[in-house]
XYZ file of C-alpha atoms in Angstrom:
81
model
C 67.419 -43.352 -99.659
C 66.938 -43.320 -95.919
C 69.570 -43.414 -93.170
C 69.628 -47.234 -93.136
C 70.228 -47.378 -96.898
C 73.130 -44.962 -96.516
C 74.667 -47.184 -93.809
C 74.273 -50.182 -96.096
C 75.898 -48.279 -98.962
C 78.821 -47.324 -96.708
C 79.209 -50.964 -95.654
C 79.125 -52.154 -99.270
C 81.747 -49.575 -100.238
C 84.047 -50.681 -97.403
C 83.738 -54.313 -98.438
C 84.258 -53.459 -102.122
C 87.316 -51.338 -101.444
C 88.777 -53.787 -98.942
C 88.388 -57.078 -100.733
C 87.051 -56.631 -104.263
C 89.360 -54.036 -105.832
C 86.654 -51.399 -105.387
C 84.108 -53.127 -107.611
C 80.489 -52.514 -106.640
C 77.571 -52.822 -109.041
C 74.052 -51.701 -108.155
C 71.300 -52.147 -110.717
C 67.709 -50.895 -110.424
C 65.122 -52.563 -112.637
C 61.368 -52.082 -112.890
C 60.624 -54.890 -110.445
C 63.804 -55.367 -108.399
C 67.286 -54.267 -107.368
C 70.499 -56.233 -107.887
C 73.813 -55.777 -106.085
C 77.213 -57.375 -106.715
C 80.862 -56.919 -105.859
C 81.803 -57.772 -109.424
C 81.251 -56.038 -112.739
C 78.574 -57.913 -114.681
C 79.483 -58.598 -118.296
C 76.484 -60.631 -119.425
C 72.971 -61.707 -118.452
C 74.238 -64.698 -116.443
C 76.318 -62.340 -114.279
C 73.254 -60.165 -113.686
C 71.165 -63.222 -112.798
C 73.826 -64.249 -110.239
C 73.698 -60.885 -108.428
C 71.987 -60.557 -105.051
C 68.392 -59.549 -105.698
C 65.675 -57.847 -103.692
C 62.510 -55.858 -104.156
C 64.313 -52.917 -102.478
C 67.912 -51.725 -102.320
C 67.964 -52.711 -98.639
C 66.835 -56.253 -99.362
C 69.363 -56.758 -102.181
C 72.210 -55.212 -100.168
C 71.464 -57.327 -97.087
C 71.261 -60.455 -99.239
C 74.737 -59.737 -100.616
C 76.211 -58.914 -97.208
C 74.711 -62.095 -95.750
C 76.251 -64.130 -98.588
C 79.646 -62.664 -97.751
C 79.172 -63.319 -94.051
C 78.258 -66.950 -94.741
C 81.247 -67.347 -97.062
C 83.760 -65.879 -94.595
C 82.193 -65.563 -91.124
C 85.457 -64.818 -89.302
C 86.497 -61.762 -91.341
C 82.968 -60.468 -91.904
C 82.500 -59.963 -88.140
C 85.202 -57.281 -88.176
C 82.704 -54.840 -89.706
C 79.173 -55.895 -88.734
C 76.146 -55.531 -90.967
C 74.187 -52.427 -89.896
C 70.753 -52.840 -88.313
């Protein structure tokens, strides 16, 4: 992980602890990463997770989803560059 990935991880942890009862799931597969603020319990849950070819891409996809869902509150803690 590089410095940017660590910032993204910190951001995800803050969001998880602040609004999702601390739930944060990060999965690494052969071909992609998946990130969610829920605990997956079946394949459909895994398929619904934010996906990317890197941790950074998956994390940013999830954070952008949150920002689009609640743009007012998500601006309180901006997504790192």
